[in-house]
Short mmCIF file of C-alpha atoms in Angstrom, two decimals:
data_model
loop_
_atom_site.label_atom_id
_atom_site.label_comp_id
_atom_site.label_asym_id
_atom_site.label_seq_id
_atom_site.Cartn_x
_atom_site.Cartn_y
_atom_site.Cartn_z
CA MET S 1 119.93 52.98 23.20
CA VAL S 2 121.78 51.54 20.17
CA ASP S 3 124.02 48.56 20.61
CA ALA S 4 127.85 49.09 20.38
CA VAL S 5 128.98 46.44 18.09
CA LEU S 6 132.04 45.12 16.33
CA LEU S 7 132.57 45.35 12.73
CA SER S 8 135.85 44.06 12.26
CA ALA S 9 138.71 42.85 14.87
CA CYS S 10 142.48 42.08 13.84
CA ARG S 11 145.79 42.24 15.36
CA THR S 12 149.58 41.65 14.28
CA ALA S 13 151.28 38.46 15.34
CA ILE S 14 152.96 38.61 18.77
CA GLY S 15 156.58 39.15 18.53
CA THR S 16 159.26 38.37 21.30
CA ALA S 17 160.98 41.76 22.14
CA ARG S 18 164.58 42.61 21.48
CA ARG S 19 165.27 39.44 19.55
CA GLY S 20 162.10 38.77 17.61
CA SER S 21 160.68 39.60 14.36
CA LEU S 22 159.32 43.04 15.48
CA ARG S 23 162.26 44.07 17.28
CA ASP S 24 162.79 46.96 14.55
CA THR S 25 159.04 47.58 14.03
CA ASP S 26 157.95 50.44 16.62
CA ALA S 27 154.70 51.19 18.22
CA PHE S 28 153.96 53.89 15.62
CA GLU S 29 154.22 51.64 12.48
CA LEU S 30 152.12 48.72 14.20
CA ALA S 31 149.53 51.06 15.03
CA ALA S 32 149.25 52.27 11.58
CA VAL S 33 149.16 48.59 10.21
CA VAL S 34 146.01 47.52 12.56
CA VAL S 35 144.08 50.75 12.33
CA ARG S 36 144.34 50.66 8.60
CA GLU S 37 143.22 47.19 8.44
CA ALA S 38 140.49 47.27 11.11
CA ALA S 39 139.04 50.10 9.13
CA ARG S 40 139.14 48.38 5.83
CA ARG S 41 137.76 45.17 7.10
CA SER S 42 134.69 46.97 8.69
CA GLY S 43 133.20 47.80 5.15
CA LEU S 44 132.66 51.42 6.38
CA PRO S 45 133.50 54.44 4.30
CA PRO S 46 136.46 56.35 5.45
CA GLU S 47 134.13 59.36 6.21
CA ALA S 48 131.84 57.15 8.55
CA PHE S 49 134.55 57.43 11.63
CA ASP S 50 134.50 59.48 14.46
CA ASP S 51 137.54 58.84 16.14
CA VAL S 52 140.40 56.61 16.71
CA VAL S 53 141.45 55.38 20.33
CA LEU S 54 144.50 53.50 20.96
CA GLY S 55 145.95 51.98 24.31
CA GLU S 56 149.60 52.97 24.89
CA SER S 57 151.79 52.39 27.90
CA LEU S 58 155.60 53.35 27.78
CA ALA S 59 155.46 54.62 24.33
CA GLY S 60 157.05 58.18 25.40
CA GLY S 61 153.51 60.05 25.58
CA GLY S 62 152.24 62.15 22.54
CA ASP S 63 148.98 60.98 20.72
CA ILE S 64 149.80 57.91 19.11
CA ALA S 65 146.24 57.54 18.08
CA ARG S 66 146.28 60.83 15.98
CA HIS S 67 149.45 59.42 14.40
CA ALA S 68 147.83 56.02 13.46
CA ALA S 69 144.64 57.87 12.13
CA LEU S 70 146.71 60.17 9.71
CA ARG S 71 148.71 57.08 8.60
CA ALA S 72 145.51 55.04 7.73
CA GLY S 73 144.23 58.03 6.03
CA LEU S 74 141.58 59.00 8.34
CA THR S 75 142.68 62.72 8.32
CA HIS S 76 139.27 64.10 9.35
CA VAL S 77 139.49 61.94 12.66
CA PRO S 78 141.09 62.83 15.75
CA GLY S 79 142.89 60.46 18.13
CA LEU S 80 142.85 59.73 21.72
CA ALA S 81 145.82 58.10 23.34
CA HIS S 82 144.80 55.94 26.12
CA ASN S 83 146.89 54.91 29.23
CA ARG S 84 145.58 52.33 31.95
CA HIS S 85 148.64 50.48 32.05
CA CYS S 86 148.14 46.62 31.18
CA ALA S 87 144.40 47.51 30.60
CA SER S 88 144.94 50.15 28.36
CA GLY S 89 143.77 48.12 25.32
CA LEU S 90 140.70 46.90 26.97
CA ALA S 91 139.91 50.64 28.26
CA SER S 92 140.18 51.88 24.62
CA VAL S 93 137.30 49.16 23.46
CA ALA S 94 135.27 50.48 26.43
CA THR S 95 135.79 53.95 25.94
CA ALA S 96 134.67 53.52 22.13
CA ALA S 97 132.07 51.56 23.12
CA ALA S 98 130.72 54.19 25.57
CA GLY S 99 130.92 56.93 23.04
CA VAL S 100 128.93 54.87 20.31
CA ARG S 101 126.13 53.78 23.34
CA ALA S 102 125.81 57.45 24.37
CA GLY S 103 125.23 58.46 20.67
CA MET S 104 128.18 60.83 20.63
CA ASP S 105 130.02 58.60 18.17
CA ARG S 106 128.63 56.33 15.49
CA ALA S 107 132.04 54.59 14.55
CA VAL S 108 135.35 54.44 16.28
CA VAL S 109 138.56 52.47 15.88
CA ALA S 110 139.91 51.15 19.08
CA GLY S 111 142.85 49.37 20.06
CA GLY S 112 146.24 49.23 21.48
CA THR S 113 149.77 49.36 20.28
CA HIS S 114 153.09 48.30 22.34
CA SER S 115 156.87 47.92 21.37
CA SER S 116 158.92 46.68 24.38
CA SER S 117 161.71 46.30 21.79
CA THR S 118 161.65 50.29 20.97
CA ALA S 119 160.24 51.84 23.95
CA PRO S 120 161.87 54.93 24.92
CA VAL S 121 163.74 55.39 28.24
CA ALA S 122 162.80 58.22 30.62
CA ARG S 123 164.83 60.18 33.15
CA ARG S 124 164.02 63.13 35.57
CA ARG S 125 165.63 65.63 37.70
CA ILE S 126 165.53 64.59 41.26
CA PRO S 127 163.49 67.31 42.91
CA GLY S 128 165.84 69.47 45.20
CA THR S 129 168.76 68.33 43.68
CA ASP S 130 170.73 68.67 40.25
CA ASP S 131 170.97 64.91 40.23
CA TRP S 132 169.20 62.82 37.57
CA GLN S 133 167.05 59.49 38.27
CA ASP S 134 167.94 57.35 35.04
CA PRO S 135 165.91 55.34 34.08
CA TRP S 136 162.76 56.72 35.45
CA MET S 137 159.11 55.40 35.20
CA ALA S 138 156.15 57.50 36.54
CA PRO S 139 154.72 55.86 39.66
CA THR S 140 150.97 54.59 39.83
CA HIS S 141 150.98 54.65 43.46
CA ALA S 142 153.20 55.59 46.54
CA PRO S 143 155.37 52.68 46.83
CA THR S 144 155.82 50.36 49.74
CA PRO S 145 158.06 47.20 50.29
CA GLU S 146 155.03 45.00 50.05
CA ALA S 147 153.83 47.15 46.65
CA PRO S 148 156.75 48.50 44.66
CA ASN S 149 156.10 50.33 41.70
CA ASP S 150 159.08 48.94 39.60
CA ASP S 151 158.73 45.24 40.21
CA MET S 152 155.77 43.42 38.91
CA GLY S 153 157.22 40.26 40.21
CA VAL S 154 156.54 41.08 43.40
CA LEU S 155 153.65 43.69 43.10
CA VAL S 156 151.48 41.24 41.36
CA GLY S 157 153.19 37.89 40.88
CA TRP S 158 154.26 37.26 44.42
CA ASN S 159 151.61 39.00 46.28
CA THR S 160 148.97 37.09 44.23
CA ALA S 161 150.43 33.78 45.03
CA ARG S 162 150.89 34.58 48.47
CA LEU S 163 147.43 36.10 48.99
CA ALA S 164 145.72 33.24 47.04
CA GLY S 165 147.84 30.32 48.76
CA LEU S 166 149.40 29.23 45.18
CA THR S 167 152.27 26.90 44.98
CA ARG S 168 154.85 27.05 42.34
CA GLU S 169 153.87 23.85 41.00
CA GLU S 170 150.44 25.05 40.31
CA MET S 171 151.48 27.92 38.48
CA ASP S 172 153.98 26.15 36.69
CA ALA S 173 151.32 23.73 35.64
CA TRP S 174 149.33 26.53 34.28
CA ALA S 175 152.15 28.06 32.41
CA LEU S 176 152.86 24.77 30.82
CA ARG S 177 149.39 24.38 29.58
CA SER S 178 149.31 27.74 28.26
CA HIS S 179 152.10 27.09 25.94
CA GLU S 180 150.73 23.43 24.97
CA ARG S 181 147.29 25.45 24.14
CA ALA S 182 148.87 28.38 22.44
CA VAL S 183 151.04 25.91 20.14
CA ARG S 184 148.16 23.82 19.38
CA ALA S 185 145.84 26.86 18.44
CA VAL S 186 148.76 28.30 16.07
CA ASP S 187 149.22 24.78 14.39
CA GLU S 188 145.44 24.64 14.09
CA GLY S 189 145.32 28.05 12.37
CA ARG S 190 143.07 29.33 15.13
CA PHE S 191 144.50 32.67 14.74
CA THR S 192 144.88 33.19 11.04
CA ASP S 193 141.87 35.01 10.28
CA GLU S 194 142.40 37.57 13.13
CA ILE S 195 146.31 38.47 12.26
CA VAL S 196 147.05 40.88 9.86
CA PRO S 197 150.62 40.20 8.17
CA VAL S 198 153.38 43.03 9.05
CA PRO S 199 156.00 43.64 6.44
CA VAL S 200 159.22 43.53 7.90
CA THR S 201 162.83 44.32 6.83
CA GLY S 202 165.79 42.86 8.59
CA ARG S 203 168.85 44.70 9.51
CA ASP S 204 170.69 42.82 6.47
CA GLY S 205 167.94 44.33 4.14
CA THR S 206 165.91 41.06 3.72
CA ALA S 207 162.03 41.33 3.25
CA SER S 208 159.68 39.16 4.86
CA VAL S 209 156.13 38.74 6.26
CA PHE S 210 155.65 38.30 10.01
CA ASP S 211 152.21 36.58 10.54
CA THR S 212 152.61 33.94 13.23
CA ASP S 213 152.86 34.33 16.91
CA GLU S 214 156.48 33.66 17.61
CA HIS S 215 156.61 33.47 21.55
CA PRO S 216 155.06 30.15 22.63
CA ARG S 217 157.57 27.70 23.32
CA ARG S 218 157.14 24.33 21.78
CA ASP S 219 160.17 22.59 23.73
CA THR S 220 158.90 23.64 27.28
CA SER S 221 158.28 21.00 29.83
CA ALA S 222 157.28 20.65 33.52
CA GLU S 223 160.91 19.69 34.09
CA LYS S 224 162.46 22.91 32.44
CA LEU S 225 159.94 25.44 34.11
CA ALA S 226 160.93 23.57 37.53
CA ALA S 227 164.71 24.28 37.06
CA LEU S 228 164.23 27.88 36.40
CA LYS S 229 165.60 30.05 39.25
CA VAL S 230 163.01 32.36 41.06
CA LEU S 231 163.17 36.05 40.54
CA HIS S 232 164.12 37.17 43.93
CA PRO S 233 165.75 34.15 45.88
CA GLU S 234 166.57 36.34 48.74
CA ILE S 235 162.74 36.42 49.66
CA GLU S 236 161.86 33.41 51.68
CA GLY S 237 159.42 30.91 49.63
CA PHE S 238 159.34 33.13 46.51
CA SER S 239 157.82 31.31 43.67
CA ILE S 240 157.79 33.68 40.64
CA THR S 241 159.94 32.91 37.84
CA ALA S 242 160.44 33.88 33.90
CA GLY S 243 158.54 30.61 33.29
CA ASN S 244 155.31 31.38 35.18
CA SER S 245 155.41 35.07 34.40
CA SER S 246 154.20 36.69 30.95
CA GLY S 247 156.48 37.40 28.07
CA VAL S 248 157.95 40.87 27.12
CA ASN S 249 156.53 41.40 23.55
CA ASP S 250 155.58 43.53 20.78
CA GLY S 251 152.46 43.99 18.94
CA ALA S 252 149.26 45.78 18.16
CA ALA S 253 145.50 45.02 17.76
CA ALA S 254 142.37 46.93 16.74
CA VAL S 255 138.44 46.83 16.21
CA VAL S 256 136.03 48.83 14.92
CA VAL S 257 133.27 49.77 17.40
CA ALA S 258 130.08 51.12 15.69
CA SER S 259 126.56 51.65 16.42
CA SER S 260 124.22 48.96 15.25
CA ASP S 261 122.09 51.42 13.45
CA LEU S 262 125.06 52.53 11.41
CA ALA S 263 125.96 48.76 10.69
CA ALA S 264 122.14 48.23 9.42
CA GLU S 265 122.35 51.40 7.37
CA HIS S 266 125.36 49.94 5.55
CA GLY S 267 124.07 46.46 5.11
CA LEU S 268 126.98 45.24 7.37
CA THR S 269 126.85 42.05 9.97
CA PRO S 270 128.42 42.66 13.16
CA ILE S 271 131.07 40.24 14.38
CA ALA S 272 130.18 40.60 18.09
CA THR S 273 128.25 42.95 20.46
CA VAL S 274 129.91 44.84 23.47
CA ARG S 275 127.41 43.95 26.24
CA SER S 276 129.20 45.70 29.01
CA TRP S 277 132.34 46.52 31.00
CA ALA S 278 133.88 47.45 34.30
CA SER S 279 137.22 48.82 35.67
CA VAL S 280 137.98 48.41 39.39
CA GLY S 281 140.57 49.65 41.84
CA VAL S 282 141.90 47.68 44.59
CA ASP S 283 144.66 48.08 47.27
CA PRO S 284 148.09 47.85 45.25
CA VAL S 285 149.21 44.56 47.18
CA GLU S 286 145.91 43.01 45.75
CA THR S 287 146.57 43.79 42.02
CA GLY S 288 146.59 40.38 40.77
CA LEU S 289 143.30 39.52 42.42
CA ALA S 290 141.55 42.61 40.83
CA PRO S 291 140.02 40.64 37.74
CA VAL S 292 137.80 39.00 40.35
CA ALA S 293 136.04 42.06 41.18
CA ALA S 294 136.06 43.42 37.53
CA ILE S 295 134.33 40.43 36.21
CA ARG S 296 131.70 40.40 38.74
CA LYS S 297 130.88 44.03 38.21
CA ALA S 298 130.89 43.67 34.29
CA LEU S 299 128.66 40.56 34.47
CA ASP S 300 126.29 42.13 36.98
CA ARG S 301 125.99 45.15 34.44
CA ALA S 302 125.22 42.71 31.72
CA GLY S 303 122.43 41.03 33.84
CA LEU S 304 124.51 37.79 33.47
CA GLY S 305 126.14 35.28 35.69
CA LEU S 306 129.23 33.08 35.84
CA GLY S 307 127.25 30.36 34.52
CA ASP S 308 126.25 32.45 31.22
CA VAL S 309 130.03 32.68 30.11
CA ASP S 310 131.13 30.27 27.41
CA LEU S 311 134.85 31.66 27.23
CA PHE S 312 137.01 33.61 29.93
CA GLU S 313 140.62 34.93 28.92
CA VAL S 314 142.10 36.06 32.02
CA ASN S 315 145.51 37.54 31.13
CA GLU S 316 148.38 35.71 32.31
CA ALA S 317 150.51 38.73 33.51
CA PHE S 318 151.70 36.04 36.06
CA ALA S 319 150.21 32.50 35.89
CA ALA S 320 149.18 33.37 39.42
CA VAL S 321 146.68 35.76 38.30
CA ALA S 322 144.73 33.23 36.23
CA VAL S 323 144.88 30.60 38.63
CA ALA S 324 143.76 32.83 41.54
CA THR S 325 140.77 34.29 39.38
CA THR S 326 139.67 30.83 38.26
CA ARG S 327 139.73 29.47 41.79
CA GLU S 328 138.29 32.32 43.60
CA LEU S 329 135.25 32.47 41.07
CA GLY S 330 134.92 28.62 40.72
CA LEU S 331 135.54 28.63 37.06
CA ASP S 332 135.84 25.60 34.92
CA PRO S 333 139.58 25.88 33.94
CA GLU S 334 138.65 24.15 30.41
CA ARG S 335 136.66 27.58 29.78
CA VAL S 336 139.69 29.61 30.81
CA ASN S 337 142.29 30.76 28.24
CA PRO S 338 141.49 28.24 25.84
CA PHE S 339 144.50 29.32 23.51
CA GLY S 340 146.78 30.46 26.14
CA SER S 341 147.48 33.93 27.24
CA GLY S 342 150.32 36.14 28.57
CA CYS S 343 152.78 33.04 29.66
CA SER S 344 152.50 31.96 26.03
CA LEU S 345 151.18 34.22 23.60
CA GLY S 346 152.98 37.13 25.34
CA HIS S 347 152.06 40.43 26.73
CA PRO S 348 152.54 43.47 24.67
CA ILE S 349 151.45 45.84 27.53
CA ALA S 350 148.92 48.34 25.97
CA THR S 351 147.82 45.85 23.10
CA THR S 352 146.78 42.65 25.31
CA GLY S 353 143.53 43.80 26.25
CA THR S 354 142.41 44.36 22.68
CA ARG S 355 144.02 41.25 21.51
CA MET S 356 141.83 39.28 24.00
CA VAL S 357 138.78 41.01 22.50
CA VAL S 358 140.05 40.03 19.00
CA THR S 359 140.64 36.53 19.70
CA LEU S 360 137.31 36.14 21.68
CA ALA S 361 135.24 37.76 19.02
CA HIS S 362 136.46 35.38 16.28
CA GLU S 363 136.28 32.28 18.43
CA LEU S 364 132.63 32.98 19.41
CA ARG S 365 131.76 33.33 15.66
CA ARG S 366 133.66 30.05 14.89
CA ARG S 367 131.49 28.18 17.55
CA GLY S 368 128.38 29.67 16.23
CA GLY S 369 127.78 32.43 19.06
CA GLY S 370 127.92 32.66 22.72
CA THR S 371 129.38 35.00 25.54
CA ALA S 372 132.97 35.60 26.56
CA VAL S 373 134.75 37.74 29.19
CA ALA S 374 138.14 39.45 28.65
CA ALA S 375 139.62 40.33 32.10
CA MET S 376 143.08 41.32 33.44
CA CYS S 377 144.68 43.24 36.21
CA ALA S 378 146.68 46.40 35.84
CA GLY S 379 149.39 48.02 37.69
CA GLY S 380 148.76 50.16 40.77
CA GLY S 381 145.99 48.05 41.91
CA MET S 382 143.52 48.22 38.98
CA GLY S 383 141.31 45.50 37.08
CA ALA S 384 139.26 45.56 34.14
CA ALA S 385 136.54 43.21 32.35
CA LEU S 386 134.64 43.28 29.22
CA VAL S 387 131.88 41.09 28.15
CA LEU S 388 130.97 40.27 24.25
CA THR S 389 128.33 38.47 22.96
CA VAL S 390 127.99 37.07 19.38
#
């Protein structure tokens, strides 16, 4: 069986939704930027590509991957829009790797794109009536008071904190560290090689280039985080705030997944190998704990143990998720989220999984090799993990 290798990995900088640099750049434009650049950086000729797979969530339906393929000049390539909620970008990389490992594809652009700033709002007619539910979001599971579909602060944040016995102080401390690490990474240029600049035009007609993550807060502090109001003061003991939650963001990321023999034929050196991946389902109440099972399953499939991993990124959909996963698996916190994650860098929903793969692949190369795991929860009681080696 051939290996599924990465020949390129890139992303946009992450914008803060509705008031940031990408507020007028939609998911289609963001996708075109990264698909085009990932294909170019791979060193493969256009005719070598078999497919484009893009994670999307809340983009309004349609096949955004085919749209991006055409924009990138890959007219002969079809497209697959992938939706696994927060794990959509990670699922796209896994799907591409599966096609390559099976011998059905030899080169696929995989990624995710998300614009919270321009996401359409859906409405539907309520069955049995002439009334409309507006706005409306397609449910992932039958809601209960403990596991609502439309409130991630309760479904993921609060349930995780409650089940894992986490204090607000622990979650705020993790969020503060996340911002500090992300700011340091930006200042040290850790993300420079992975970011593809995005041309933007302001509403006043001014042209500029967006190439630096803008969501990490340089001025945050333990005192500022502690002063924030909880999202649900009516719930006794509620400890989730905007400060220990992920951001609302815009951005896109893409990688080229290819067969190792195709890379050899073209004299190309892979930047990483996709060793394994896994997706899991849990009771929706336990959504935020799903990365624990996903990490174990993915590592088992790779024949590796937790001690074999040099770096983890566990997406901070809420700080509670990363804290609980780190504690449950007994991980060294210094190996988890070394450059921040959702609380600081932000969480453009369908993009984040691929963004994590991009960042981890670049960091492993910078370190001269190693093993990394990207993991996350996803709405409705899902979790996903992917193992990379360099």
